PDB file of C-alpha atoms and ligand atoms in Angstrom:
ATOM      1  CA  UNK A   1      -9.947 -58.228  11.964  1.00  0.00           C
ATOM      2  CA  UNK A   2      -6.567 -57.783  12.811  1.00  0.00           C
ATOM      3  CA  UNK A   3      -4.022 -60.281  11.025  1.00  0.00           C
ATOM      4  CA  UNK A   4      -0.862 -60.668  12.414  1.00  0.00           C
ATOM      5  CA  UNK A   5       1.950 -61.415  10.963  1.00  0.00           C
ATOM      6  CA  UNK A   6       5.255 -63.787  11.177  1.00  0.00           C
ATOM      7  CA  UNK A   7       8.456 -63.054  11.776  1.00  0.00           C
ATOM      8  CA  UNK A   8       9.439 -63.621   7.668  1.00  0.00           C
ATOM      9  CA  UNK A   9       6.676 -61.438   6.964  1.00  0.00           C
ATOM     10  CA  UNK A  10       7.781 -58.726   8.881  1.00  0.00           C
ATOM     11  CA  UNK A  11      11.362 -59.142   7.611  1.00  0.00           C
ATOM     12  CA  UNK A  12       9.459 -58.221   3.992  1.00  0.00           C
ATOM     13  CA  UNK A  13       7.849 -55.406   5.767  1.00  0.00           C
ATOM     14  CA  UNK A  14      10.695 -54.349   7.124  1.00  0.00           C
ATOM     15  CA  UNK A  15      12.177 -54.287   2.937  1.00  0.00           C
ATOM     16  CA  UNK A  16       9.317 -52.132   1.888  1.00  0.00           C
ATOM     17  CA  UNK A  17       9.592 -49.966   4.859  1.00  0.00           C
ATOM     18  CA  UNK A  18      13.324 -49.033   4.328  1.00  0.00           C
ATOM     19  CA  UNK A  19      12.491 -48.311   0.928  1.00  0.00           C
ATOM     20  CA  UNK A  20       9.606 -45.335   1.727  1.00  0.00           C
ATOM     21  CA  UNK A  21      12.089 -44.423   4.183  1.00  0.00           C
ATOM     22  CA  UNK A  22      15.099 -44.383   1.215  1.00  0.00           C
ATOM     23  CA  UNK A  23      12.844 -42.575  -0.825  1.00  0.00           C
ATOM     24  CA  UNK A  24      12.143 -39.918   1.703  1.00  0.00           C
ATOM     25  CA  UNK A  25      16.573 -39.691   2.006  1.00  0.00           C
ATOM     26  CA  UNK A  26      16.102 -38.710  -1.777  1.00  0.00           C
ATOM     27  CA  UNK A  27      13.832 -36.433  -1.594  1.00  0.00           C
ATOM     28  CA  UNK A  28      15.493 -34.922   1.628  1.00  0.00           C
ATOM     29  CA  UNK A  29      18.288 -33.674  -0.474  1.00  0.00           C
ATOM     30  CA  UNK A  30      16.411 -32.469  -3.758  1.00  0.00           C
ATOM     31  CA  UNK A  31      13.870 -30.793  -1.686  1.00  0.00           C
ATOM     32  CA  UNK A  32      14.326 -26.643  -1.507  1.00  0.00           C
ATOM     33  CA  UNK A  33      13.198 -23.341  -2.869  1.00  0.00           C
ATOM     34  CA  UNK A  34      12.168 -22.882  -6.226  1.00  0.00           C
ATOM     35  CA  UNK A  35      11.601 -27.035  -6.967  1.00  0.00           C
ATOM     36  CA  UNK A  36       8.167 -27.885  -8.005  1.00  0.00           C
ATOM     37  CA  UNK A  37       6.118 -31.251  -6.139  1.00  0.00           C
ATOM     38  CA  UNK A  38       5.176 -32.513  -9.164  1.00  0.00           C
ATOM     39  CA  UNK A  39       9.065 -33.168  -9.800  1.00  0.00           C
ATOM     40  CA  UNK A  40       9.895 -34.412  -6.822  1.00  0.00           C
ATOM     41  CA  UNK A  41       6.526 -37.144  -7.774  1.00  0.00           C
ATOM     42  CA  UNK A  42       8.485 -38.049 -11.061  1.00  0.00           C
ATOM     43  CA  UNK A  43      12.129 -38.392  -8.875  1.00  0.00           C
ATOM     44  CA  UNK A  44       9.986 -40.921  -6.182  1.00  0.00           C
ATOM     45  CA  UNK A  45       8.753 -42.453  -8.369  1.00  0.00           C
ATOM     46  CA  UNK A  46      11.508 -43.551 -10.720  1.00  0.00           C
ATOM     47  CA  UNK A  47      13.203 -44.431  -7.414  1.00  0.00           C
ATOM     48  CA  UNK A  48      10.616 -46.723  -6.317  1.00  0.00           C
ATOM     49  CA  UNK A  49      11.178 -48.649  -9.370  1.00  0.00           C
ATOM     50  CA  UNK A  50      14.710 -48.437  -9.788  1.00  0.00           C
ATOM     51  CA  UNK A  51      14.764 -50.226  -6.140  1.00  0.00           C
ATOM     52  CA  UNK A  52      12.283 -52.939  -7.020  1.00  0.00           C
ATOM     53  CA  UNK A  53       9.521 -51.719  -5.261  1.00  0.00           C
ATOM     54  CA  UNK A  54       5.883 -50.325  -6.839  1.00  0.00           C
ATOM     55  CA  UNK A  55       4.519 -47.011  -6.029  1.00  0.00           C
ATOM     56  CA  UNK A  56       1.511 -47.750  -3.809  1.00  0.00           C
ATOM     57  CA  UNK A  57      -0.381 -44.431  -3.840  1.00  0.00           C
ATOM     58  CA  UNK A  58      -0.163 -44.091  -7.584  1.00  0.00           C
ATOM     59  CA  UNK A  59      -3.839 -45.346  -8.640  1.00  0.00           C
ATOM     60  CA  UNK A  60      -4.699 -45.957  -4.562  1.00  0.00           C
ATOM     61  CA  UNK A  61      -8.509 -45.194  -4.437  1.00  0.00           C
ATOM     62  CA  UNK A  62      -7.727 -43.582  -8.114  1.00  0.00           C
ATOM     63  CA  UNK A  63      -5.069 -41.172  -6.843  1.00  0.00           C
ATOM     64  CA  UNK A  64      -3.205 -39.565  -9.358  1.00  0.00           C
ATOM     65  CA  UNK A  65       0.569 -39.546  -8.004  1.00  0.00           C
ATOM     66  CA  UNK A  66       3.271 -41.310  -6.396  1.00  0.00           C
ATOM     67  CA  UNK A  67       3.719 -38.957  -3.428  1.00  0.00           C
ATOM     68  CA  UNK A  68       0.840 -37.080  -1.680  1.00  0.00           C
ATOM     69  CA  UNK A  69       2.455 -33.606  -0.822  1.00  0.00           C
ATOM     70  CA  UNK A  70       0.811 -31.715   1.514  1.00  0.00           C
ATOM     71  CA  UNK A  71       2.227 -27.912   2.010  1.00  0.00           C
ATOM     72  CA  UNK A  72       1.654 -25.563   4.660  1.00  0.00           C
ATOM     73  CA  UNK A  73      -1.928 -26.073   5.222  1.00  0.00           C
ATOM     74  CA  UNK A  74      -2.490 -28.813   3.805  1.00  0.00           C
ATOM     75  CA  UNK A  75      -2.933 -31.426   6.167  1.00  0.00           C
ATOM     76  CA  UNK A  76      -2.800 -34.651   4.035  1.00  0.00           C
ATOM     77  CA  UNK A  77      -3.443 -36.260   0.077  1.00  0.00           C
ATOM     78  CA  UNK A  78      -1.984 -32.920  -1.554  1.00  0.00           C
ATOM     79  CA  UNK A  79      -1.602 -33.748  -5.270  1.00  0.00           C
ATOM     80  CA  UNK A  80       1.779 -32.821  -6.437  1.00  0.00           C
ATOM     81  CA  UNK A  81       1.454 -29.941  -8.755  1.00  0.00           C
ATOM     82  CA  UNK A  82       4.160 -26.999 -10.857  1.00  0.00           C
ATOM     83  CA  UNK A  83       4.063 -24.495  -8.314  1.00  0.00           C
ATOM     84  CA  UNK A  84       7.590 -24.106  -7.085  1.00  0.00           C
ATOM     85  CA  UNK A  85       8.041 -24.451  -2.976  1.00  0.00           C
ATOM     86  CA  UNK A  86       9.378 -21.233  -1.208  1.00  0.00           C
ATOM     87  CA  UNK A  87      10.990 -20.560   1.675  1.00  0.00           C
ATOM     88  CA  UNK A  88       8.837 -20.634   4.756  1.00  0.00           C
ATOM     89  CA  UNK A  89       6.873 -23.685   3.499  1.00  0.00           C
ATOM     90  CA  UNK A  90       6.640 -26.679   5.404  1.00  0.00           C
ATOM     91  CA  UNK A  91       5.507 -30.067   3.787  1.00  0.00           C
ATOM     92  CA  UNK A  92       4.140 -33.107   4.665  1.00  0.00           C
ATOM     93  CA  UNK A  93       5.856 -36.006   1.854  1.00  0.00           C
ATOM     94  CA  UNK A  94       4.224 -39.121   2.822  1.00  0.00           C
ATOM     95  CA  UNK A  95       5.119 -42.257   0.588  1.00  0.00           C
ATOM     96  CA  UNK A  96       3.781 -45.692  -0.214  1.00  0.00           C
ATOM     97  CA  UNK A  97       5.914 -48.830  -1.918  1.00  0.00           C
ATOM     98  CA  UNK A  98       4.507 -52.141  -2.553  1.00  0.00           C
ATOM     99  CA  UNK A  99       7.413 -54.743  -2.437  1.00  0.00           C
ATOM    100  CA  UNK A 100       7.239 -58.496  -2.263  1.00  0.00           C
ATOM    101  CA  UNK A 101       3.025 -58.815  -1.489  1.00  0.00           C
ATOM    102  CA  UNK A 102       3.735 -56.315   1.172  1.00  0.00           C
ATOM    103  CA  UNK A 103       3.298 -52.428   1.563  1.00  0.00           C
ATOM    104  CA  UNK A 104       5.304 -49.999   3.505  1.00  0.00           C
ATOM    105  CA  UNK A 105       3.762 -46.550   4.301  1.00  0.00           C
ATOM    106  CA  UNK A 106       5.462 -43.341   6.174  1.00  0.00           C
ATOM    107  CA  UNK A 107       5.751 -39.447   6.021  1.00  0.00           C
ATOM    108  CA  UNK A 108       7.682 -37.064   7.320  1.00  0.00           C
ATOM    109  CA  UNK A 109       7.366 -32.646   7.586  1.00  0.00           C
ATOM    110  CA  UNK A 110      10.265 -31.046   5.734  1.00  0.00           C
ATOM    111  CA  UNK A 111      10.731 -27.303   6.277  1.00  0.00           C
ATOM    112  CA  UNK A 112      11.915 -25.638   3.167  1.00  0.00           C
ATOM    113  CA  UNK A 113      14.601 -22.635   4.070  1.00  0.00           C
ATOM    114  CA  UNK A 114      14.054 -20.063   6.497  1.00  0.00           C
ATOM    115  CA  UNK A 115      10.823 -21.379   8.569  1.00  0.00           C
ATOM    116  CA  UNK A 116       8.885 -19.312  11.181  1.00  0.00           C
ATOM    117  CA  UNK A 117       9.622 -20.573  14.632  1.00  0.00           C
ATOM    118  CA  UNK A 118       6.157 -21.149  15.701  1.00  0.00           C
ATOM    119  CA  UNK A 119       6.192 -23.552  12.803  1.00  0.00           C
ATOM    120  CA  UNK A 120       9.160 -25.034  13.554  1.00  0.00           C
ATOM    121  CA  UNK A 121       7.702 -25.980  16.923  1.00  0.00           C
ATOM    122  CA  UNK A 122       4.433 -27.404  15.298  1.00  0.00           C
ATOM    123  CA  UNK A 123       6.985 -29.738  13.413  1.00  0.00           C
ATOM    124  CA  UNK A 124       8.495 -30.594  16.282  1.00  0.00           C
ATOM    125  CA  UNK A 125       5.965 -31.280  18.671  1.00  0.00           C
ATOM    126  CA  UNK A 126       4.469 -33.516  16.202  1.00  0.00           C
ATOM    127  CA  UNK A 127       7.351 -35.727  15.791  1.00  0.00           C
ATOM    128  CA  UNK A 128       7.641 -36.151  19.058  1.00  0.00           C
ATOM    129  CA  UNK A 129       3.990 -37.258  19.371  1.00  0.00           C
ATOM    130  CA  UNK A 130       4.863 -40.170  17.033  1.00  0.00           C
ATOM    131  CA  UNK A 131       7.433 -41.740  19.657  1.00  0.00           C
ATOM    132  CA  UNK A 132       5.080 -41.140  22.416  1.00  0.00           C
ATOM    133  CA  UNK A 133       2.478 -43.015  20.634  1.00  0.00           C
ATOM    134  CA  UNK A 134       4.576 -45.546  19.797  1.00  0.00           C
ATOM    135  CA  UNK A 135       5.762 -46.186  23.060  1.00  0.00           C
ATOM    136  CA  UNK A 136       2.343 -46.940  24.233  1.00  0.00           C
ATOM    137  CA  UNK A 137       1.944 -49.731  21.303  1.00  0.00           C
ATOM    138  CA  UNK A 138       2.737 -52.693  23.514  1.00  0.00           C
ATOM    139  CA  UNK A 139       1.227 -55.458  25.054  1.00  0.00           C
ATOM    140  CA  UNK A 140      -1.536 -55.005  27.212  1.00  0.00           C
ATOM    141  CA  UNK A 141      -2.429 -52.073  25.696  1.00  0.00           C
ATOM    142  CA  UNK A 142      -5.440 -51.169  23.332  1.00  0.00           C
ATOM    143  CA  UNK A 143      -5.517 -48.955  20.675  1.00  0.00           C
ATOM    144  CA  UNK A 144      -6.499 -45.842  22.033  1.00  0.00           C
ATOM    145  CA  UNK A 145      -4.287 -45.978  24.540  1.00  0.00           C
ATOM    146  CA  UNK A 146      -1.606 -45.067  21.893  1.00  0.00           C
ATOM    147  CA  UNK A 147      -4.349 -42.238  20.671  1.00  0.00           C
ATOM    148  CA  UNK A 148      -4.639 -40.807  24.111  1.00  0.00           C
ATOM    149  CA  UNK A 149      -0.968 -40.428  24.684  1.00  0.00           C
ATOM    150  CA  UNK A 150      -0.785 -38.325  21.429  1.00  0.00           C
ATOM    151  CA  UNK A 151      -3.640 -36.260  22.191  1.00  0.00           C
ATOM    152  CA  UNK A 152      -3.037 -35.447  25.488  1.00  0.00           C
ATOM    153  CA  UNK A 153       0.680 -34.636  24.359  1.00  0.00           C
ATOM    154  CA  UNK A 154      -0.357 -32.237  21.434  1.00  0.00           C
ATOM    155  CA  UNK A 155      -3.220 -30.739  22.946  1.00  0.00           C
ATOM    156  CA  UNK A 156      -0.594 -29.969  25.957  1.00  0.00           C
ATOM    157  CA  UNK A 157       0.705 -27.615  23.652  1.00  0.00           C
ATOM    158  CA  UNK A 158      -2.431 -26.110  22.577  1.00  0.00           C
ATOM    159  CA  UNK A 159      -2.811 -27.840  18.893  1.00  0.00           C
ATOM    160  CA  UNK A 160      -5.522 -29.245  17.567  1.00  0.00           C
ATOM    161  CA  UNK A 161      -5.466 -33.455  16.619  1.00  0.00           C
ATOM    162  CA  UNK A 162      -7.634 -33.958  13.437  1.00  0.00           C
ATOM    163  CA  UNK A 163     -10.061 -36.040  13.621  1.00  0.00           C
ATOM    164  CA  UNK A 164     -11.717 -37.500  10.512  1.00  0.00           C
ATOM    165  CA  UNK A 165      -8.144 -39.055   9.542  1.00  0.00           C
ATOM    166  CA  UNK A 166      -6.031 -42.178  10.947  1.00  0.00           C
ATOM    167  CA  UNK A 167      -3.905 -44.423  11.316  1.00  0.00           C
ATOM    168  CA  UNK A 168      -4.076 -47.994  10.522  1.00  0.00           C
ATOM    169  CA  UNK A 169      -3.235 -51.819  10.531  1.00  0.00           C
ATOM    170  CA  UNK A 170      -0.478 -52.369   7.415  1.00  0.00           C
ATOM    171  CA  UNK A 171       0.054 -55.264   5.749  1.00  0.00           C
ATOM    172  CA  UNK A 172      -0.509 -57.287   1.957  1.00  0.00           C
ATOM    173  CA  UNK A 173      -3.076 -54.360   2.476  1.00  0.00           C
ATOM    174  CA  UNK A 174      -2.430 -50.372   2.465  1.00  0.00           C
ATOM    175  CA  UNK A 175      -5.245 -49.857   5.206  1.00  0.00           C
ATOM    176  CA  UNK A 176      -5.888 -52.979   7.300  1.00  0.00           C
ATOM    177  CA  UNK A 177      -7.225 -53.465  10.402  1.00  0.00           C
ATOM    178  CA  UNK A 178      -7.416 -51.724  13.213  1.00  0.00           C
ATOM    179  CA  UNK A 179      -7.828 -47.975  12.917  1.00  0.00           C
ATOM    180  CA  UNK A 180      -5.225 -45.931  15.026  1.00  0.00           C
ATOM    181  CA  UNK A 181      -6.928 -42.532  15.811  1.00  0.00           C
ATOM    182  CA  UNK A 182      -4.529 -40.411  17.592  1.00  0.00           C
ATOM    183  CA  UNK A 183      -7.023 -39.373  19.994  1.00  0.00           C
ATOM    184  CA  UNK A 184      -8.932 -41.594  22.297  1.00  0.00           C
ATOM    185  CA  UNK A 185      -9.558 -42.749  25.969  1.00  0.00           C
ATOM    186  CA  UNK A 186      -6.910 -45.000  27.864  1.00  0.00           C
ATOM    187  CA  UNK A 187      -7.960 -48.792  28.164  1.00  0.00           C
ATOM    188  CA  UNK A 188     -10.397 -48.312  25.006  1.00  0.00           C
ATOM    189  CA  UNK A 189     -10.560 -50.064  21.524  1.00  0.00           C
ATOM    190  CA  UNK A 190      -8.972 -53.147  20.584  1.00  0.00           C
ATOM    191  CA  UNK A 191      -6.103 -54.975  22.285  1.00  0.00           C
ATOM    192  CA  UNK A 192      -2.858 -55.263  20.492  1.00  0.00           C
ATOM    193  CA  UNK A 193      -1.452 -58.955  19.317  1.00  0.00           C
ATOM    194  CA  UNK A 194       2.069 -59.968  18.976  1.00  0.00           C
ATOM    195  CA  UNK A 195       2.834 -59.554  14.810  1.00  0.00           C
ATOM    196  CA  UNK A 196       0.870 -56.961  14.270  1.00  0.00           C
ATOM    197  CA  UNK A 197       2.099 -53.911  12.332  1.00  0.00           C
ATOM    198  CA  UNK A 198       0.885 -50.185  12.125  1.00  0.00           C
ATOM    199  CA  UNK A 199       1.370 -47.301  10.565  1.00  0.00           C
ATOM    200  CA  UNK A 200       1.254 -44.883  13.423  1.00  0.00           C
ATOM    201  CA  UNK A 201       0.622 -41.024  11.587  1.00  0.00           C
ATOM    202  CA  UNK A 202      -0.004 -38.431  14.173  1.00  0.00           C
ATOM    203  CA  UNK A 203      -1.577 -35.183  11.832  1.00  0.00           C
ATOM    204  CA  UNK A 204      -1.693 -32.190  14.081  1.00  0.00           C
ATOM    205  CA  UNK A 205      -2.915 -28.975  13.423  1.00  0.00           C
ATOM    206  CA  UNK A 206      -1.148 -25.022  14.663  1.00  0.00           C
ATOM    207  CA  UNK A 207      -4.818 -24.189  15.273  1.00  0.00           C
ATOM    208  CA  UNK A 208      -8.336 -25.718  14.900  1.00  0.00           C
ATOM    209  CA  UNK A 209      -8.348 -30.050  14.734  1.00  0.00           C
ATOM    210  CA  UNK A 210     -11.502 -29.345  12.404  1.00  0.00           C
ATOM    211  CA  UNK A 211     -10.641 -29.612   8.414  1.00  0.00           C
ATOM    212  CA  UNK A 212     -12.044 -29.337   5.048  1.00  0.00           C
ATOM    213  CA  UNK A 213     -11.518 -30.640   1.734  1.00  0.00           C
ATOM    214  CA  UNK A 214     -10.619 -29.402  -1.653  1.00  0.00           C
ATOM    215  CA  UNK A 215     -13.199 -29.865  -4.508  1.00  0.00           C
ATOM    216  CA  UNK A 216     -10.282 -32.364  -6.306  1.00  0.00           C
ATOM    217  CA  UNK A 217     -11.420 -34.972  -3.961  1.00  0.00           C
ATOM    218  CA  UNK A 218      -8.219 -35.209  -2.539  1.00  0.00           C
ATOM    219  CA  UNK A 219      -6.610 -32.116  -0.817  1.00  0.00           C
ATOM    220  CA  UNK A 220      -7.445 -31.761   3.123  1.00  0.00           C
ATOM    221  CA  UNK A 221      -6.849 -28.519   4.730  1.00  0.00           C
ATOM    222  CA  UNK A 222      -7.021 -27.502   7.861  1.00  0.00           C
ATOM    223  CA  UNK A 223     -10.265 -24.851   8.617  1.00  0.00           C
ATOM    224  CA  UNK A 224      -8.915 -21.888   9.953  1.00  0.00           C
ATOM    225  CA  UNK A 225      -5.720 -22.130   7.244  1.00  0.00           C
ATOM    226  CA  UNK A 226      -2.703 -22.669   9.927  1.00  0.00           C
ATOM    227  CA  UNK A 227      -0.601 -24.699   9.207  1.00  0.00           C
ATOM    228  CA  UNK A 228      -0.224 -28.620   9.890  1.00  0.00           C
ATOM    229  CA  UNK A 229       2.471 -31.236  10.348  1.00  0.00           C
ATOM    230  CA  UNK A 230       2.198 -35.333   9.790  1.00  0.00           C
ATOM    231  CA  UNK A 231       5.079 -37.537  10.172  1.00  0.00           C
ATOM    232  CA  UNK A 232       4.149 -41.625  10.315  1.00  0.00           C
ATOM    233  CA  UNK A 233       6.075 -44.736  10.915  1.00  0.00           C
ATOM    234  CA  UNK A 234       5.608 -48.075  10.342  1.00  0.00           C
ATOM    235  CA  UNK A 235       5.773 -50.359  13.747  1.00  0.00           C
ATOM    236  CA  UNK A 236       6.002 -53.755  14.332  1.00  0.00           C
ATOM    237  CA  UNK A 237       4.846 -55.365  18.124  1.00  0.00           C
ATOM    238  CA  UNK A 238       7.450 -57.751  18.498  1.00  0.00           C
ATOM    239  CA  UNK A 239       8.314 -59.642  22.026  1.00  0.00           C
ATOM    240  CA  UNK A 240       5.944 -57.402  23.223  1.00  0.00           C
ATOM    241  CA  UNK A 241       7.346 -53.968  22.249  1.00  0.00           C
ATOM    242  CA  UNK A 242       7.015 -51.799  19.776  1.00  0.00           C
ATOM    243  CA  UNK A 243       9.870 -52.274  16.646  1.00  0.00           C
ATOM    244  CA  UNK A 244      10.596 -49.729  14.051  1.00  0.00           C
ATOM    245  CA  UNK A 245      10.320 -51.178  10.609  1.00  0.00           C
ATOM    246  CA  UNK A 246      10.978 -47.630   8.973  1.00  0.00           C
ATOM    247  CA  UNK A 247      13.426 -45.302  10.171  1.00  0.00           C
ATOM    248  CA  UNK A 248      13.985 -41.159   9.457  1.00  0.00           C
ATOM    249  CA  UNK A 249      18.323 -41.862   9.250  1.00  0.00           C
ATOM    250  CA  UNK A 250      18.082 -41.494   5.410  1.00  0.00           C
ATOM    251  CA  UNK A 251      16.339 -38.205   6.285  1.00  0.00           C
ATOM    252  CA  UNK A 252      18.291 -37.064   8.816  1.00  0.00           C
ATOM    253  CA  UNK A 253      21.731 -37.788   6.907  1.00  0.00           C
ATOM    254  CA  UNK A 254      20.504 -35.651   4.211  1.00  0.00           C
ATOM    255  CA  UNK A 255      19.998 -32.909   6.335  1.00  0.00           C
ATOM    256  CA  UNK A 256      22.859 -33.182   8.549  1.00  0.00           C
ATOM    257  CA  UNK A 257      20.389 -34.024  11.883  1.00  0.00           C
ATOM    258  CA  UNK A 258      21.596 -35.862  14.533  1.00  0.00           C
ATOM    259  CA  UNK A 259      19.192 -37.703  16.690  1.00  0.00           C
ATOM    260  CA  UNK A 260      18.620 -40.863  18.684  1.00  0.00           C
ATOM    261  CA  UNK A 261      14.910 -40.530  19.058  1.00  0.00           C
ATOM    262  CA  UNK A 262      14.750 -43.680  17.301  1.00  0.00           C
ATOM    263  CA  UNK A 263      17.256 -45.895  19.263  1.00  0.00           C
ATOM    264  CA  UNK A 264      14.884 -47.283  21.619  1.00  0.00           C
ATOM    265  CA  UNK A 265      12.183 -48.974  19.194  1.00  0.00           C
ATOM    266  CA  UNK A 266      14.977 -51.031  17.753  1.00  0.00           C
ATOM    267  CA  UNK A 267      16.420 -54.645  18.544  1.00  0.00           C
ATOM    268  CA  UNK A 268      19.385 -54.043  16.537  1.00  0.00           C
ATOM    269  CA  UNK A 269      21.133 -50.997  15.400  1.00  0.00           C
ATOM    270  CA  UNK A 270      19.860 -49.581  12.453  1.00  0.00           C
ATOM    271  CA  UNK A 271      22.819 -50.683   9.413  1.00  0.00           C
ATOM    272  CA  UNK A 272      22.232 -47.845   6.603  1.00  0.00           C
TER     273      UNK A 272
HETATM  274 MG1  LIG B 301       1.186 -42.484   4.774  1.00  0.00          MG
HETATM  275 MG1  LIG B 302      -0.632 -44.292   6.491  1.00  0.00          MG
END
């Protein structure tokens, strides 16, 4: 069942949103060569408290960290470990807080140094599958019609869209209701309501959608070994439209990126 939410509770939303998205600023600028995951866990996670918030993976389902770093590929739930990143790497971080009753839950693809350009392109592409998703979570619509439009758009450029993993209602829950596959047929699954909020988390694959799974439990790779990019947002259907409640600015000031990709999912201008 889908539970909507009001316009306060979005407003805490919104609180534990900007805080993933915070967190992910941090670990924009401590990322690079030659730092390990596991310390970039500890860093998140003292963050996460320092800022009044909880770290929602840590324990999640009995995971082990704060972070779930997924390199190269990895597709999702890689375990932070001591093996230093390299150049050429790419990495999914994707972060959960708890704040106030209320979780927030988002990811982005770093690249770390000099990264092939094909690679660069998977990143890219994927990203911009999030917005075009997003911009299909709206009134009227159902949920895969948000699935379709990132499907069609990745497969376009000849990746595969993994299947066995989603998105998902957010809420005083990590995973509520409904499911947001980013595949699907227009006009199919359930209709959106005003209040609702997702976490919309395209996970695309260079090559094959089809994945496997370490023997921690945890780790999905993809099949053939390509690599794969995730990047997730939290959203908020609002008057109608889709509203950002986490934002990539934190990221993107780190790294000296300048983009308005997000400028037309807000009401207000983002104030960082
Ligand atoms: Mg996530
Ligand atoms: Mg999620």
């Amino acid at each position: 069942m889908i539970i909507p939410k009001t316009r306060e509770e979005i407003e805490l939303m919104r609180a534990s949103s900007l805080l993933v998205s915070k967190t992910l600023g941090m670990i924009a600028k401590e990322i690079k060569p030659g730092v390990t995951t596991l310390y970039l866990d500890k860093l998140a996670e003292e963050f996460i408290r320092d800022h009044g918030g909880v770290p929602a993976f840590l324990g999640l389902y009995g995971f082990p960290n704060s972070l779930c770093m997924s390199p190269n590929a990895q597709v999702v739930h890689g375990i932070p470990n001591n093996k230093p990143l390299e150049s050429g790497d790419v990495i999914s971080v994707d972060c959960g807080v708890l704040m106030n009753e209320f979780y927030g839950d988002h990811a982005y693809s770093f690249e770390i140094g000099e990264v092939a350009p094909e690679t660069k392109k998977l990143l890219k592409v994927t990203k911009e599958s999030l917005y075009v998703g997003i911009r299909q979570f709206k009134a009227g619509n159902r949920v895969e019609d948000v699935g379709n439009a990132i499907q069609t758009y990745c497969e376009s450029h000849g990746y595969g869209v993994v299947r066995e993993l989603v998105g998902h209602g957010l809420g005083r829950k990590m995973h509520e209701d409904p499911e947001m596959p980013n595949y699907g047929k227009k006009g199919r699954g359930k209709l959106f309501v005003e209040g609702m909020v997702v976490a919309i988390e395209p996970m695309i694959n260079m090559g094959t959608k089809n994945i496997k799974q370490l023997k921690d439990g945890w780790t999905i790779l993809t099949a053939d070994m390509k690599p794969s990019a995730h990047f997730e947002h939290n959203v908020a259907l609002i008057d109608g439209k889709p509203e950002l409640l986490s934002t990539f600015q934190y990221v993107y000031d780190a790294l000296g990126i300048e983009s308005d990709e997000e400028k037309e999912f807000r009401r207000t201008p983002l104030v960082v």
